[in-house]
Short mmCIF file of N, CA, C and O in Angstrom, two decimals:
data_model
loop_
_atom_site.label_atom_id
_atom_site.label_comp_id
_atom_site.label_asym_id
_atom_site.label_seq_id
_atom_site.Cartn_x
_atom_site.Cartn_y
_atom_site.Cartn_z
N MET A 118 99.14 87.62 72.56
CA MET A 118 100.09 88.79 73.27
C MET A 118 99.29 90.01 73.23
O MET A 118 98.56 90.32 72.52
N ARG A 119 99.60 90.68 74.35
CA ARG A 119 99.04 92.01 74.67
C ARG A 119 100.04 92.98 74.44
O ARG A 119 101.05 92.84 74.55
N ASN A 120 99.47 94.20 74.12
CA ASN A 120 100.38 95.31 74.01
C ASN A 120 100.53 96.14 75.46
O ASN A 120 99.66 96.32 76.15
N TYR A 121 101.77 96.38 75.77
CA TYR A 121 102.26 97.02 77.17
C TYR A 121 102.90 98.32 76.89
O TYR A 121 103.53 98.46 75.71
N GLU A 122 102.84 99.22 77.68
CA GLU A 122 103.65 100.38 77.63
C GLU A 122 104.19 100.67 79.17
O GLU A 122 103.62 100.49 80.24
N LEU A 123 105.57 100.55 79.15
CA LEU A 123 106.25 100.62 80.64
C LEU A 123 107.04 102.23 80.52
O LEU A 123 107.81 102.57 79.48
N THR A 124 106.76 102.71 81.48
CA THR A 124 107.52 104.10 81.67
C THR A 124 108.28 103.94 82.83
O THR A 124 107.94 103.48 83.87
N TYR A 125 109.66 104.59 82.91
CA TYR A 125 110.42 104.29 84.15
C TYR A 125 111.28 105.59 84.10
O TYR A 125 111.73 106.17 83.01
N ILE A 126 111.49 106.07 85.42
CA ILE A 126 112.47 107.24 85.49
C ILE A 126 113.89 106.83 86.16
O ILE A 126 113.53 106.13 87.26
N LEU A 127 114.93 107.00 85.68
CA LEU A 127 116.28 106.75 86.14
C LEU A 127 116.71 107.93 87.02
O LEU A 127 116.63 108.97 86.65
N ARG A 128 117.69 107.57 87.85
CA ARG A 128 118.25 108.63 88.72
C ARG A 128 119.12 109.67 87.81
O ARG A 128 119.69 109.30 86.90
N SER A 129 118.99 110.92 88.07
CA SER A 129 119.75 111.84 87.24
C SER A 129 121.26 111.82 87.48
O SER A 129 122.00 112.41 86.60
N ASP A 130 121.76 111.15 88.55
CA ASP A 130 123.34 111.26 88.82
C ASP A 130 124.02 110.14 88.01
O ASP A 130 125.24 110.04 88.36
N LEU A 131 123.24 109.33 87.14
CA LEU A 131 123.91 108.36 86.43
C LEU A 131 124.68 108.71 85.22
O LEU A 131 124.17 109.73 84.65
N ASP A 132 125.65 108.23 84.85
CA ASP A 132 126.43 108.63 83.51
C ASP A 132 125.69 108.10 82.31
O ASP A 132 125.08 107.23 82.46
N GLU A 133 126.48 108.43 81.12
CA GLU A 133 125.90 107.92 79.97
C GLU A 133 125.96 106.45 79.89
O GLU A 133 125.10 105.59 79.56
N GLU A 134 127.08 105.80 80.39
CA GLU A 134 127.47 104.50 80.23
C GLU A 134 126.36 103.52 81.08
O GLU A 134 125.92 102.52 80.67
N ALA A 135 126.16 104.16 82.35
CA ALA A 135 125.48 103.42 83.33
C ALA A 135 123.85 103.49 82.71
O ALA A 135 123.15 102.74 82.88
N LEU A 136 123.45 104.69 82.23
CA LEU A 136 121.89 104.88 81.61
C LEU A 136 121.95 103.79 80.40
O LEU A 136 120.81 103.12 80.31
N ALA A 137 122.88 103.76 79.59
CA ALA A 137 122.80 102.78 78.34
C ALA A 137 122.84 101.32 78.90
O ALA A 137 121.98 100.48 78.40
N ALA A 138 123.55 101.02 79.92
CA ALA A 138 123.68 99.73 80.44
C ALA A 138 122.26 99.17 81.16
O ALA A 138 121.68 98.09 80.92
N THR A 139 121.73 100.27 81.87
CA THR A 139 120.34 100.07 82.46
C THR A 139 119.30 99.88 81.55
O THR A 139 118.52 98.84 81.65
N VAL A 140 119.38 100.66 80.26
CA VAL A 140 118.25 100.74 79.46
C VAL A 140 118.45 99.20 78.55
O VAL A 140 117.50 98.59 78.48
N GLU A 141 119.75 98.89 78.40
CA GLU A 141 119.78 97.51 77.66
C GLU A 141 119.38 96.43 78.67
O GLU A 141 118.88 95.47 78.12
N LYS A 142 119.55 96.58 79.83
CA LYS A 142 119.26 95.40 80.76
C LYS A 142 117.66 95.23 80.99
O LYS A 142 117.18 94.00 80.61
N PHE A 143 117.02 96.34 81.13
CA PHE A 143 115.43 96.17 80.77
C PHE A 143 115.09 95.77 79.63
O PHE A 143 114.12 94.98 79.50
N THR A 144 115.65 96.08 78.52
CA THR A 144 115.14 95.74 77.17
C THR A 144 115.55 94.30 76.96
O THR A 144 114.54 93.66 76.39
N ASN A 145 116.55 93.74 77.49
CA ASN A 145 116.92 92.25 77.27
C ASN A 145 116.00 91.58 78.38
O ASN A 145 115.59 90.34 77.96
N LEU A 146 115.71 92.10 79.45
CA LEU A 146 114.85 91.47 80.18
C LEU A 146 113.47 91.10 79.62
O LEU A 146 113.01 90.05 79.84
N ILE A 147 113.02 92.10 78.95
CA ILE A 147 111.53 91.83 78.44
C ILE A 147 111.72 90.94 77.41
O ILE A 147 111.03 89.91 77.12
N LYS A 148 112.76 90.88 76.40
CA LYS A 148 112.98 90.00 75.25
C LYS A 148 113.21 88.74 75.90
O LYS A 148 112.86 87.71 75.10
N ASN A 149 113.95 88.50 76.95
CA ASN A 149 114.07 87.19 77.44
C ASN A 149 112.77 86.50 78.05
O ASN A 149 112.98 85.37 78.34
N ASN A 150 112.04 87.31 78.26
CA ASN A 150 110.86 86.61 78.86
C ASN A 150 109.63 86.59 78.16
O ASN A 150 108.51 86.55 78.56
N GLY A 151 110.03 86.54 76.76
CA GLY A 151 108.70 86.31 75.70
C GLY A 151 108.31 87.70 75.23
O GLY A 151 107.12 87.43 74.44
N GLY A 152 108.90 88.74 75.50
CA GLY A 152 108.32 89.99 74.88
C GLY A 152 108.88 90.21 73.37
O GLY A 152 109.84 89.71 73.03
N GLU A 153 108.03 90.97 72.61
CA GLU A 153 108.44 91.14 71.30
C GLU A 153 108.27 92.58 70.86
O GLU A 153 107.57 93.31 71.62
N SER A 154 108.83 93.07 69.64
CA SER A 154 108.65 94.48 69.30
C SER A 154 108.84 95.54 70.38
O SER A 154 108.08 96.30 70.45
N VAL A 155 110.10 95.32 71.03
CA VAL A 155 110.35 96.17 71.97
C VAL A 155 110.97 97.57 71.33
O VAL A 155 111.81 97.68 70.42
N GLU A 156 110.32 98.61 71.71
CA GLU A 156 110.64 99.93 71.19
C GLU A 156 110.83 100.88 72.39
O GLU A 156 110.02 101.22 73.22
N VAL A 157 112.11 101.38 72.49
CA VAL A 157 112.45 102.20 73.41
C VAL A 157 112.45 103.74 73.20
O VAL A 157 113.14 104.09 71.93
N GLU A 158 111.64 104.63 73.62
CA GLU A 158 111.68 106.12 73.61
C GLU A 158 112.45 106.70 74.66
O GLU A 158 111.97 106.63 75.78
N LYS A 159 113.43 107.62 74.40
CA LYS A 159 114.17 108.47 75.27
C LYS A 159 113.58 109.64 75.31
O LYS A 159 113.67 110.41 74.31
N TRP A 160 113.04 110.22 76.70
CA TRP A 160 112.56 111.54 76.75
C TRP A 160 113.46 112.54 77.16
O TRP A 160 113.46 113.49 77.20
N GLY A 161 114.42 111.79 77.90
CA GLY A 161 115.68 112.77 78.36
C GLY A 161 115.53 113.04 79.79
O GLY A 161 114.58 112.69 80.62
N LYS A 162 116.38 114.17 80.27
CA LYS A 162 116.40 114.64 81.60
C LYS A 162 115.29 115.60 81.83
O LYS A 162 115.18 116.61 81.03
N ARG A 163 114.52 115.25 82.85
CA ARG A 163 113.31 116.22 83.13
C ARG A 163 113.25 116.40 84.62
O ARG A 163 113.57 115.86 85.47
N ARG A 164 112.66 117.42 84.84
CA ARG A 164 112.48 117.88 86.37
C ARG A 164 111.20 117.00 86.94
O ARG A 164 110.10 116.88 86.31
N LEU A 165 111.34 116.75 88.12
CA LEU A 165 110.43 115.91 88.61
C LEU A 165 109.13 116.85 89.20
O LEU A 165 109.49 117.91 89.67
N ALA A 166 107.94 116.33 89.32
CA ALA A 166 106.88 117.23 89.83
C ALA A 166 107.08 117.42 91.44
O ALA A 166 106.62 118.41 92.10
N TYR A 167 107.71 116.24 91.97
CA TYR A 167 107.98 116.57 93.49
C TYR A 167 109.17 115.62 93.73
O TYR A 167 109.62 114.87 92.90
N THR A 168 109.95 116.03 94.74
CA THR A 168 111.22 115.36 95.27
C THR A 168 110.73 113.77 95.57
O THR A 168 110.02 113.71 96.25
N ILE A 169 111.58 112.82 94.96
CA ILE A 169 111.45 111.54 95.19
C ILE A 169 112.94 111.08 95.82
O ILE A 169 113.80 110.95 95.07
N ASP A 170 113.03 110.63 96.92
CA ASP A 170 114.15 110.06 97.49
C ASP A 170 115.34 111.05 97.21
O ASP A 170 116.22 110.55 96.72
N LYS A 171 115.07 112.49 97.62
CA LYS A 171 115.95 113.46 97.35
C LYS A 171 116.48 113.63 95.97
O LYS A 171 117.39 114.45 95.65
N ASN A 172 115.67 113.11 94.88
CA ASN A 172 115.73 113.18 93.43
C ASN A 172 114.94 114.30 92.93
O ASN A 172 113.74 114.49 93.33
N THR A 173 115.42 115.50 92.43
CA THR A 173 114.48 116.70 91.80
C THR A 173 114.51 116.49 90.30
O THR A 173 113.64 116.98 89.73
N GLU A 174 115.40 115.60 89.77
CA GLU A 174 115.32 115.32 88.29
C GLU A 174 115.52 113.84 87.80
O GLU A 174 115.97 113.17 88.79
N GLY A 175 115.12 113.43 86.64
CA GLY A 175 115.42 112.02 86.54
C GLY A 175 115.40 111.95 84.92
O GLY A 175 114.83 112.81 84.10
N TYR A 176 115.76 110.76 84.37
CA TYR A 176 115.94 110.45 82.87
C TYR A 176 114.59 109.43 82.64
O TYR A 176 114.47 108.65 83.28
N TYR A 177 113.69 109.94 81.76
CA TYR A 177 112.39 109.34 81.47
C TYR A 177 112.67 108.38 80.08
O TYR A 177 113.29 108.81 79.24
N TYR A 178 112.12 107.44 80.32
CA TYR A 178 112.17 106.33 79.27
C TYR A 178 110.84 105.58 79.08
O TYR A 178 110.07 105.46 80.28
N ILE A 179 110.25 105.48 77.68
CA ILE A 179 109.11 104.91 77.32
C ILE A 179 109.48 103.62 76.77
O ILE A 179 110.02 103.80 75.66
N VAL A 180 108.75 102.38 77.08
CA VAL A 180 109.08 101.32 76.37
C VAL A 180 107.84 100.80 75.87
O VAL A 180 106.98 100.43 76.79
N ASN A 181 107.53 100.53 74.53
CA ASN A 181 106.51 99.78 74.12
C ASN A 181 106.53 98.40 73.61
O ASN A 181 107.65 98.15 72.89
N TYR A 182 105.91 97.41 74.20
CA TYR A 182 106.28 96.06 73.51
C TYR A 182 105.09 95.13 73.71
O TYR A 182 104.02 95.48 74.29
N LYS A 183 105.05 93.88 73.15
CA LYS A 183 104.00 92.93 73.07
C LYS A 183 104.53 91.83 74.10
O LYS A 183 105.85 91.40 74.09
N GLY A 184 103.63 91.17 74.69
CA GLY A 184 104.22 90.28 75.83
C GLY A 184 102.87 89.59 76.45
O GLY A 184 101.84 90.03 76.29
N GLU A 185 103.28 88.59 77.23
CA GLU A 185 102.32 87.85 78.25
C GLU A 185 102.40 88.56 79.42
O GLU A 185 103.19 89.40 79.81
N PRO A 186 101.20 88.34 80.13
CA PRO A 186 101.18 89.04 81.54
C PRO A 186 102.42 88.67 82.53
O PRO A 186 102.89 89.41 83.20
N ALA A 187 103.05 87.24 82.21
CA ALA A 187 104.07 87.07 82.94
C ALA A 187 105.35 87.75 82.58
O ALA A 187 106.18 88.14 83.48
N THR A 188 105.49 88.45 81.40
CA THR A 188 106.58 89.36 80.86
C THR A 188 106.44 90.40 81.86
O THR A 188 107.40 91.14 82.28
N SER A 189 105.31 91.11 81.83
CA SER A 189 104.80 92.24 82.77
C SER A 189 105.28 92.02 84.14
O SER A 189 105.93 92.88 84.53
N HIS A 190 104.73 91.12 84.61
CA HIS A 190 105.11 90.77 86.00
C HIS A 190 106.65 90.69 86.33
O HIS A 190 106.97 91.19 87.45
N GLU A 191 107.33 90.08 85.59
CA GLU A 191 108.92 89.87 85.75
C GLU A 191 109.60 91.25 85.64
O GLU A 191 110.42 91.52 86.43
N ALA A 192 108.94 92.12 84.59
CA ALA A 192 109.76 93.45 84.39
C ALA A 192 109.49 94.08 85.71
O ALA A 192 110.28 94.95 86.22
N GLU A 193 108.24 94.18 86.09
CA GLU A 193 107.94 94.99 87.40
C GLU A 193 108.61 94.64 88.61
O GLU A 193 109.06 95.37 89.39
N ARG A 194 108.95 93.30 88.65
CA ARG A 194 109.69 92.69 89.82
C ARG A 194 111.18 93.30 89.82
O ARG A 194 111.55 93.65 90.92
N VAL A 195 111.66 93.19 88.66
CA VAL A 195 113.21 93.66 88.56
C VAL A 195 113.17 95.26 88.78
O VAL A 195 114.01 95.72 89.31
N LEU A 196 112.11 96.02 88.29
CA LEU A 196 112.26 97.40 88.38
C LEU A 196 112.13 97.76 89.77
O LEU A 196 112.55 98.71 90.20
N LYS A 197 111.28 97.01 90.74
CA LYS A 197 111.09 97.51 91.93
C LYS A 197 112.46 97.21 92.77
O LYS A 197 112.53 98.07 93.92
N ILE A 198 113.25 96.32 92.49
CA ILE A 198 114.32 96.11 93.27
C ILE A 198 115.67 96.65 92.71
O ILE A 198 116.66 96.54 93.10
N SER A 199 115.63 97.48 91.48
CA SER A 199 116.58 98.15 90.68
C SER A 199 116.92 99.65 91.53
O SER A 199 115.99 100.47 91.79
N ASP A 200 118.30 99.69 92.17
CA ASP A 200 118.45 100.96 92.48
C ASP A 200 118.56 102.18 91.78
O ASP A 200 118.24 103.41 92.15
N GLU A 201 118.74 101.91 90.40
CA GLU A 201 118.75 103.07 89.30
C GLU A 201 117.28 103.71 89.07
O GLU A 201 117.36 104.65 88.55
N VAL A 202 116.38 102.97 89.41
CA VAL A 202 114.85 103.34 89.13
C VAL A 202 114.35 104.21 90.23
O VAL A 202 114.32 103.56 91.40
N ILE A 203 114.01 105.37 89.95
CA ILE A 203 113.02 106.16 90.79
C ILE A 203 111.65 105.69 90.92
O ILE A 203 111.00 105.48 92.09
N ARG A 204 110.99 105.68 89.83
CA ARG A 204 109.82 105.41 89.49
C ARG A 204 109.36 104.56 88.29
O ARG A 204 110.08 104.81 87.38
N HIS A 205 108.30 103.69 88.30
CA HIS A 205 107.97 102.94 87.06
C HIS A 205 106.53 102.77 87.07
O HIS A 205 105.93 102.88 88.09
N LEU A 206 105.96 102.46 85.72
CA LEU A 206 104.59 102.33 85.53
C LEU A 206 104.34 101.14 84.41
O LEU A 206 104.91 101.62 83.42
N VAL A 207 103.78 100.18 84.42
CA VAL A 207 103.45 99.31 83.42
C VAL A 207 101.84 99.36 83.23
O VAL A 207 101.16 99.25 84.19
N ILE A 208 101.64 99.71 81.91
CA ILE A 208 100.02 99.64 81.69
C ILE A 208 99.92 98.92 80.46
O ILE A 208 100.80 98.70 79.65
N ARG A 209 98.71 98.17 80.37
CA ARG A 209 98.25 97.26 79.38
C ARG A 209 97.52 98.32 78.36
O ARG A 209 96.49 98.87 78.60
N LYS A 210 97.88 98.30 77.20
CA LYS A 210 97.34 99.27 75.99
C LYS A 210 96.13 98.62 75.56
O LYS A 210 96.05 97.30 75.23
N GLU A 211 95.16 99.47 75.02
CA GLU A 211 94.06 98.81 74.30
C GLU A 211 94.41 98.29 73.04
O GLU A 211 95.33 98.66 72.40
N GLU A 212 93.82 97.20 72.36
CA GLU A 212 94.30 96.39 71.25
C GLU A 212 93.92 97.48 70.13
O GLU A 212 92.77 98.35 69.94
#
């Protein structure tokens, strides 16, 4: 198993329930695809460096987890097609 860090930014117009449901969806996605030790860190609402799809702010989340490359690929696939996500980045951390 490899260590990964996933950072994603959610739209700022989402309410608390939608934010919680989206975070839960991505956490369960990682766990259901073989991920372990999922830790979610909420950075909160921050201003973006530049406008992305008419958004100037977003909710930042950082997720650390262990998983196989297939886990990471599936998470990226779902993040790309989710309307709630403005940007995302998955990196493999050093051992």
